[in-house]
XYZ file of C-alpha atoms in Angstrom:
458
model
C 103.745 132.590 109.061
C 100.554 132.404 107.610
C 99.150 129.411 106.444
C 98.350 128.328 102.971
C 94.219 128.771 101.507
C 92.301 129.866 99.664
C 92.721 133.475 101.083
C 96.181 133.094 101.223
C 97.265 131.574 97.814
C 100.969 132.254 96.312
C 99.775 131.092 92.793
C 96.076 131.514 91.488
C 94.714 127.400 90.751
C 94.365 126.889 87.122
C 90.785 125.755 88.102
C 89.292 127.511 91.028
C 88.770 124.916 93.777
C 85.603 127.227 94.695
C 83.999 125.606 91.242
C 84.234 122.168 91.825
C 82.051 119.673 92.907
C 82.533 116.471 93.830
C 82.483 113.143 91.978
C 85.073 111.308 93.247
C 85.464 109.504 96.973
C 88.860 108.076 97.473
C 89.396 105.809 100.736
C 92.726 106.199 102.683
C 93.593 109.809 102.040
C 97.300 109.459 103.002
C 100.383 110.949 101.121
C 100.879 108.120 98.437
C 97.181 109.480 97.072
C 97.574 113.027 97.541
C 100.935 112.936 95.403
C 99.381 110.524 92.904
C 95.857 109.877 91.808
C 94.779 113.911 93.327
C 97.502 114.960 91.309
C 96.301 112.977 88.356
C 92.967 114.625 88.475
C 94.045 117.972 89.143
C 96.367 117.845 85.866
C 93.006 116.071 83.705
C 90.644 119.039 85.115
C 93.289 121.627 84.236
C 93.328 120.012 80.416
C 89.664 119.721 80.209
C 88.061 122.394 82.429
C 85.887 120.155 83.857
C 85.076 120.774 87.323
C 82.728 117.746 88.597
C 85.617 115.920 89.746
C 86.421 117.231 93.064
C 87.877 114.373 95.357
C 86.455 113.377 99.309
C 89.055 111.660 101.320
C 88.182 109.294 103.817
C 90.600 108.484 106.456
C 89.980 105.031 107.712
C 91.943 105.893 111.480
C 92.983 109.106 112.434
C 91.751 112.647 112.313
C 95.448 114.230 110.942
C 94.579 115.156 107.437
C 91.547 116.187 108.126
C 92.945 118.581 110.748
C 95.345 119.466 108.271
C 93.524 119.915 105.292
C 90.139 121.896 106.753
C 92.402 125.016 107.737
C 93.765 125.392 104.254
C 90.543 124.968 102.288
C 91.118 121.671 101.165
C 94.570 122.789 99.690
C 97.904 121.444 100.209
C 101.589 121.287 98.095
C 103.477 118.603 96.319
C 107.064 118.972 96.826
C 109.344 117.545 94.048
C 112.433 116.300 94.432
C 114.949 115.378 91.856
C 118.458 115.633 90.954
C 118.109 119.413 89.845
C 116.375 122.079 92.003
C 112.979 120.695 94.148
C 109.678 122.148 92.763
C 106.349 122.767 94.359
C 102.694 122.961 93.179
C 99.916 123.373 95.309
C 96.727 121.165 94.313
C 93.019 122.048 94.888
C 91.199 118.459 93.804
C 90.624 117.497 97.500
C 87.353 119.121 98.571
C 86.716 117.393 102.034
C 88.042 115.275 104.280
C 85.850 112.776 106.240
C 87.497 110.716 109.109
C 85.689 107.247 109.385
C 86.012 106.225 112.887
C 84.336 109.375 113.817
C 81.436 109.710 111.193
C 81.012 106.429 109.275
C 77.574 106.936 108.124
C 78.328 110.009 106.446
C 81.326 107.855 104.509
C 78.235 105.533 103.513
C 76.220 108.615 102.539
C 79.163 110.186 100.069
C 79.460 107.263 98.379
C 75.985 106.605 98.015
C 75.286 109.688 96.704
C 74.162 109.883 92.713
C 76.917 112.646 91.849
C 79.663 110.500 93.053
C 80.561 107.805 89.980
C 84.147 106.953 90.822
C 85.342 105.591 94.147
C 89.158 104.960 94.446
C 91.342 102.978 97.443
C 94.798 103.171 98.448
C 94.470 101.468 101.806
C 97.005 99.600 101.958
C 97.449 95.760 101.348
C 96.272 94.740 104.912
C 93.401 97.220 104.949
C 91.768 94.531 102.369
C 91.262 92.261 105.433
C 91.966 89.228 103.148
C 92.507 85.135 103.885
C 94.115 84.020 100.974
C 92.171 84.786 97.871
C 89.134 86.111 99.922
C 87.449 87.852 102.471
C 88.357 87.107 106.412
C 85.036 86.310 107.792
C 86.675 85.719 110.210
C 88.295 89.203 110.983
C 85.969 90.469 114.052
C 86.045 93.799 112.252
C 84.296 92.442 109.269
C 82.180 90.530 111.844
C 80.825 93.563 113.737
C 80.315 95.344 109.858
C 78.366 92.290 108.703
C 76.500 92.633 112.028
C 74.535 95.988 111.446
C 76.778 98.547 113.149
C 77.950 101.846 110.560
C 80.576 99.971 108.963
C 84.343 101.081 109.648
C 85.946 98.699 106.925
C 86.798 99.483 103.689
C 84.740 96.495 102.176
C 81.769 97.295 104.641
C 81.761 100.778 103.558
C 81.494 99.953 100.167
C 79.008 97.135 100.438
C 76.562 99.684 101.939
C 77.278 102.053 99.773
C 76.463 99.738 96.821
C 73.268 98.420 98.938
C 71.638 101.737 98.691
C 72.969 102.807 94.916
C 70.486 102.408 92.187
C 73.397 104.035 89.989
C 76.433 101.364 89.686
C 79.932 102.756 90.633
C 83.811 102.709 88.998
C 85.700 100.957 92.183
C 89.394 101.760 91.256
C 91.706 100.032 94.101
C 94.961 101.812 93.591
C 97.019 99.303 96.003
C 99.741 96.802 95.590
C 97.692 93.374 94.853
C 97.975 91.161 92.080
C 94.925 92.049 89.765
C 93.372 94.536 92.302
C 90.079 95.294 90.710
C 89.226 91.718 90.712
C 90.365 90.645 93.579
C 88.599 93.819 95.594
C 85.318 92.647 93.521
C 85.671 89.225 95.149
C 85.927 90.605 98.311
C 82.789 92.731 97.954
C 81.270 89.530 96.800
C 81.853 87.681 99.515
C 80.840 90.189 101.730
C 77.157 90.210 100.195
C 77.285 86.103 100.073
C 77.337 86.324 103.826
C 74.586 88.802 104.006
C 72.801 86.662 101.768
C 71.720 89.566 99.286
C 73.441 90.885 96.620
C 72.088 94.295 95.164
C 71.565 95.505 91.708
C 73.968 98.163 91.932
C 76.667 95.776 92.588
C 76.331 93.243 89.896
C 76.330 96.491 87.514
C 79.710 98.382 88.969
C 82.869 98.287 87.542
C 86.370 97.132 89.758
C 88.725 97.969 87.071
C 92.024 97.241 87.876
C 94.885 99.272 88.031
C 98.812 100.048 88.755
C 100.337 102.806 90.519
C 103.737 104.062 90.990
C 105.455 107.022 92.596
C 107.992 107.232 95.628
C 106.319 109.202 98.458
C 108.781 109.396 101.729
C 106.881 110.377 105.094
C 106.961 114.192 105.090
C 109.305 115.751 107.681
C 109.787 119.115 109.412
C 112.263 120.383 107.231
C 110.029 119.782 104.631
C 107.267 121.952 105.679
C 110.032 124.538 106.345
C 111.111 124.566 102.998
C 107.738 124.214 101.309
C 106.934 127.097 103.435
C 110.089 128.986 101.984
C 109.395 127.841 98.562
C 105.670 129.019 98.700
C 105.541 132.144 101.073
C 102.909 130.314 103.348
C 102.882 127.665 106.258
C 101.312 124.379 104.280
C 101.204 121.561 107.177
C 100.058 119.301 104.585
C 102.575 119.145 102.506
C 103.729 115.639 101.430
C 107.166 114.900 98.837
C 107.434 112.819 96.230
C 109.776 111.999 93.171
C 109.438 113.284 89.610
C 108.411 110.401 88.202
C 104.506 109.304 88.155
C 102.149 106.491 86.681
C 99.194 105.530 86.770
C 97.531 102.079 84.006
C 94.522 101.813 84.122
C 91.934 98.927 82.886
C 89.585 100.601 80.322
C 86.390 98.983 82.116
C 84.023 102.066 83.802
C 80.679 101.768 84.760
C 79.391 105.405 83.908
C 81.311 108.596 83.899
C 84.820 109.491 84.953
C 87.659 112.078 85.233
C 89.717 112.264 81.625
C 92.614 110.974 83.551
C 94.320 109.856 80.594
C 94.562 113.814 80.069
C 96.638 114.205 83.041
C 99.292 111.347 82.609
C 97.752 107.928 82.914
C 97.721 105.029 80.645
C 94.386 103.357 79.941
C 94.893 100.061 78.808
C 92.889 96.984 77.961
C 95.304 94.590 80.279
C 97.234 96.017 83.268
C 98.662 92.687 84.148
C 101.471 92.779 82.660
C 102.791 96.312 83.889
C 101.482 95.441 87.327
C 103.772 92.014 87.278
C 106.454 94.516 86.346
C 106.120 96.381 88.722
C 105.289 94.317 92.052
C 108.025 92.036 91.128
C 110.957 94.272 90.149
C 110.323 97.290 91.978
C 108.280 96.818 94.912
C 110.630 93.178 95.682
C 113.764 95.211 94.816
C 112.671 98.051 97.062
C 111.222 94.956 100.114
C 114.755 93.643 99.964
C 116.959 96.843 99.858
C 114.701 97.802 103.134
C 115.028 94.539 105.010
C 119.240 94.182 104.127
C 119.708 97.809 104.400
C 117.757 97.886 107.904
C 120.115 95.124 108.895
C 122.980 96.657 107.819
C 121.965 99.851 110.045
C 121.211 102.147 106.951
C 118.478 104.781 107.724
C 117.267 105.180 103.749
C 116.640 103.563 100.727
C 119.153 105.330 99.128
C 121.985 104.819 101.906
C 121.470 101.069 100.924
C 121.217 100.955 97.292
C 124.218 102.882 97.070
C 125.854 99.883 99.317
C 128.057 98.459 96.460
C 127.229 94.817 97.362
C 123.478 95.881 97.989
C 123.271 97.560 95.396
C 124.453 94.598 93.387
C 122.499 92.382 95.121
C 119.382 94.439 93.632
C 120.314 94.046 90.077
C 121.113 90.560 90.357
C 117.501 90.181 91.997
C 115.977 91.887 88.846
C 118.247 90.204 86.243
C 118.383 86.676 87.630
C 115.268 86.181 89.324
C 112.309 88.410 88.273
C 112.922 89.436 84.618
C 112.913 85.558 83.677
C 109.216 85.367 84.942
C 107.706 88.571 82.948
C 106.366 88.733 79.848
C 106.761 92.929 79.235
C 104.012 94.701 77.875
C 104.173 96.505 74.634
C 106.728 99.348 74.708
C 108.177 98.397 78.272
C 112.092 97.342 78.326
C 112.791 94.987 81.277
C 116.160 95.443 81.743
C 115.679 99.144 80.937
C 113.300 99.535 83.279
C 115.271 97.719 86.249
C 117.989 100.258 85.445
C 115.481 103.487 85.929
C 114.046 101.527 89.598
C 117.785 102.089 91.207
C 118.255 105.539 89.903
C 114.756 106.679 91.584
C 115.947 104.820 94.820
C 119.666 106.321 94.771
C 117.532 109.681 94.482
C 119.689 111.403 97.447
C 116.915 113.791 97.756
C 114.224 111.392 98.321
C 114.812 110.182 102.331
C 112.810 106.695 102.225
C 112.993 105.531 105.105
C 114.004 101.715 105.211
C 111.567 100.793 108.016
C 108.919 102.393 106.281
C 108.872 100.414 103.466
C 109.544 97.044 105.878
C 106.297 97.625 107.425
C 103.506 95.503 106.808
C 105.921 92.612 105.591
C 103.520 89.347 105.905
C 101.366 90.981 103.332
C 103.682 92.493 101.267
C 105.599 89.041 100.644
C 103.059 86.701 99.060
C 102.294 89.359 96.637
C 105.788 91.083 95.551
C 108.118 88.543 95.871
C 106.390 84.303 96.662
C 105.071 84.393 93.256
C 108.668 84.610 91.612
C 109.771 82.294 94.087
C 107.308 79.610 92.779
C 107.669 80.488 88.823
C 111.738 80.111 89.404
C 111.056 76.815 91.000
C 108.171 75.634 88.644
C 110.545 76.068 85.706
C 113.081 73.824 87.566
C 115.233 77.399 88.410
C 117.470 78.180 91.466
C 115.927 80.782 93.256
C 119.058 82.244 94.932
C 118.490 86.408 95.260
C 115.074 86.249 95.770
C 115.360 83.586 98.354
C 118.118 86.400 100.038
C 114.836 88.464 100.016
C 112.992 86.085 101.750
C 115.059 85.470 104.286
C 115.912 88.926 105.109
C 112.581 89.247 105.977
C 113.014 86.259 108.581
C 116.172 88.488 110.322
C 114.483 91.828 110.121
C 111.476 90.297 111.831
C 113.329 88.498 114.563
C 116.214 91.293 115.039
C 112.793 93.926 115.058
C 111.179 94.141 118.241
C 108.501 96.951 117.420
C 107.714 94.982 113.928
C 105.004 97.118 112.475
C 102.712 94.416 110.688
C 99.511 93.401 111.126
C 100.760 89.737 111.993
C 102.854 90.773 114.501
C 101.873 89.576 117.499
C 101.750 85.928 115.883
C 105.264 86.528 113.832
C 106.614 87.454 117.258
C 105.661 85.012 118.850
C 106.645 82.452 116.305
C 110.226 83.350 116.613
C 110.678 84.153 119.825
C 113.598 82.518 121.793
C 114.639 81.382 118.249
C 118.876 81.599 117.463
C 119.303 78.515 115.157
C 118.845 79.626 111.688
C 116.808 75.957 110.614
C 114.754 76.453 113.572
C 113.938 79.856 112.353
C 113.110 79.477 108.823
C 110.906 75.767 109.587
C 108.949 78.113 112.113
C 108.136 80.874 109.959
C 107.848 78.507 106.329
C 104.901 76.832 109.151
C 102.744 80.472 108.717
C 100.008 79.262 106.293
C 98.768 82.877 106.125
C 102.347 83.748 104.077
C 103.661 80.397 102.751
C 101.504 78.260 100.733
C 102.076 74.428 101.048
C 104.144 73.824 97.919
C 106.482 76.521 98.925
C 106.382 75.633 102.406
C 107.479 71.265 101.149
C 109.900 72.732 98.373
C 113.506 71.462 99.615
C 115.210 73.656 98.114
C 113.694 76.549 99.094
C 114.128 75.989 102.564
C 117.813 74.952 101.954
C 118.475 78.520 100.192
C 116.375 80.162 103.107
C 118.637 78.321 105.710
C 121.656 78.877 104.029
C 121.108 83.034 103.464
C 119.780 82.808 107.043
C 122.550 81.519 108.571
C 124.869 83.906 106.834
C 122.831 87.350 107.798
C 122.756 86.000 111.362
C 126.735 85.476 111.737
């Protein structure tokens, strides 16, 4: 069949990709951000005709999208799927690809460039390289960035990218961290402390922060066949996502930027409290339904939620635990909201895989579900679903023996040889780079994470 460009186009682009330019680099050019913030600025440039908005991806490992995305002119399809009948649209922001590992100073150079203002991130919560609330100086990959070679981190990249800016930049992190703008500016920060220069450009750019949130499953065969159905041509870069889609914003740019608010987002002055909202109810929620539905032997999201006593479990974690600890922004029902997270994830159509979202669980933890742990137990509160949460963690990574997580090798050899459920949890509470010290000496945390430990291994 042949494949999808700009040559072989079943719809004509409401803006011709041929007419844009680019202004925007986004780092980690996976599926979450081609079914989110390309789609974004696809719908903006199709309200507002601009066309200096044209995204480059970076991909900070492999070569894959690039190779998928150069045969098809930068083009590729969002599949939809709901309840009713899927949809497709094919988007055209995506102008290049670069692959990092291969070419890093030409990353540098994009960014660097004076028609680039916005640079956005979804690399994931470990591709931060973080210790606590900073940079890992410590990380030898950091190390060999601060040392002079073309840097291949994210924070390296952008640190000489800044260092040869006289323009400042928007840096928009589009990941899962509590106050993400800040936080990534810290980590910049320290980056140029242990230079020991900091350049203009940098005190003068702009880390707003920002939340993000849209279901994106991996992308499987039988989706590209029926994209291809759907669309008349072979698109090998399709990815699928849910109807839903958002995008807050913090109104705090250095210079010029897409009219995103034009295709869907919400610009506010203070994203905290939607981002609480979100890491705690529906990233925790969807943490736990992965690790108990993994256990359980359930391949999906939805094969779990729709577990009654799972399923239960998930409410309960909303209503007992996490609602209690939010203050809701303007306009944003709580319990409302926790009702519309386990529709999306009893989607039948969306296949989510449960081991997907376990991945990467030492850094998802601390941020989507320790924090409610500690305001339940601050405000004198039993902790009881969350602390299920926890500890399914614990079983998942000691029943996993291909644990994909940057920690593994440390994780797996914490627990290794491990059967008594005490043992266990003291061993993994002992992890200083997941358990902070007052967590780590509460009593009765450990006594909940013993007693729901004990109970998932028997």
């Amino acid at each position: 069949m042949t494949r999808l460009s700009l040559t072989n186009l079943p719809v004509a682009p409401a803006v011709d990709p041929t007419a844009v330019s680019v202004g925007i680099v986004h780092l980690g050019i996976g599926a979450f951000h081609r079914a989110h913030q390309a789609v974004v600025t696809e719908r903006a440039a199709v309200a507002t005709g601009e066309t200096r908005w044209g995204i480059t991806g970076v991909s900070q490992r492999s070569t894959m999208v690039r190779d998928q995305l150069a045969p098809q002119d930068g083009l590729y399809s969002v599949l939809e799927r709901g309840l009713g009948d899927p949809s497709i649209q094919v988007i055209g922001s995506i102008r290049d690809v670069l692959t990092a590992p291969e070419d890093p100073e030409a990353v540098v150079a994009r960014m660097a460039d004076p028609a680039v203002s916005v640079v956005t991130l979804t690399v994931t919560e470990k591709g931060y390289r973080a210790a606590g609330d900073g940079l890992d100086l410590d990380d030898p990959e950091i190390q060999a960035d601060l040392a002079g070679r073309p840097p291949l981190t994210v924070v390296g990249q952008l640190a000489a990218a800044l260092a040869r800016r006289d323009e400042p930049l928007t840096i928009l992190s589009c990941d899962n961290l509590v106050a993400n703008g800040p936080f990534l500016r810290k980590l910049v920060a320290d980056y140029f402390d242990a230079l020991g220069k900091v350049p203009p450009a940098f005190e003068a750019s702009r880390f707003p922060a920002s939340m993000v949130d849209r279901i994106v499953p991996a992308t499987t065969d039988a989706d590209r066949d029926e994209a291809a159905r759907m669309l008349g041509v072979r698109d090998e870069a399709v990815v699928v996502a849910e109807p839903f889609l958002q995008w807050v914003i913090e109104n705090d740019f250095a210079g010029p930027r897409p009219a995103w608010e034009r295709g869907g987002a919400v610009l506010t002055a203070d994203v905290a409290p939607w981002e609480q909202a979100k890491l705690r109810m529906l990233n925790a929620t969807h943490s736990m339904l992965a690790y108990l539905g993994a256990l359980r032997g359930y391949e999906t999201i939805a094969e779990a939620v729709r577990d009654e006593e799972l399923g239960g479990l998930a409410r309960q974690l909303m209503t007992d635990d996490v609602i209690p600890t939010l203050t809701p922004p303007d306009g944003l029902d709580l319990p409302a909201y926790g009702a519309t997270v386990l529709e999306r994830f009893e989607n039948p159509a969306l296949k989510h895989r449960t081991r997907q979202v376990a991945m990467d669980g030492s850094v998802k933890l601390p941020v989507r579900m320790l924090g409610t742990v500690r305001d339940r137990l601050t405000a004198g509160a039993e902790p009881r679903t969350i602390s299920l949460a926890v500890a399914a963690w614990m079983v998942y990574l000691l029943r996993t023996p291909d644990l994909d997580d940057p920690q593994a090798p440390r994780l797996q050899s914490t627990v290794a040889g491990l059967t008594d459920p005490t043992k266990l949890v003291d061993a993994l509470l002992s992890v200083e780079t997941i358990f902070t010290p007052d967590l780590r000496d509460s009593t009765l945390f450990r006594d909940l994470l013993i007693t729901h430990t004990t109970a998932l291994l028997h």
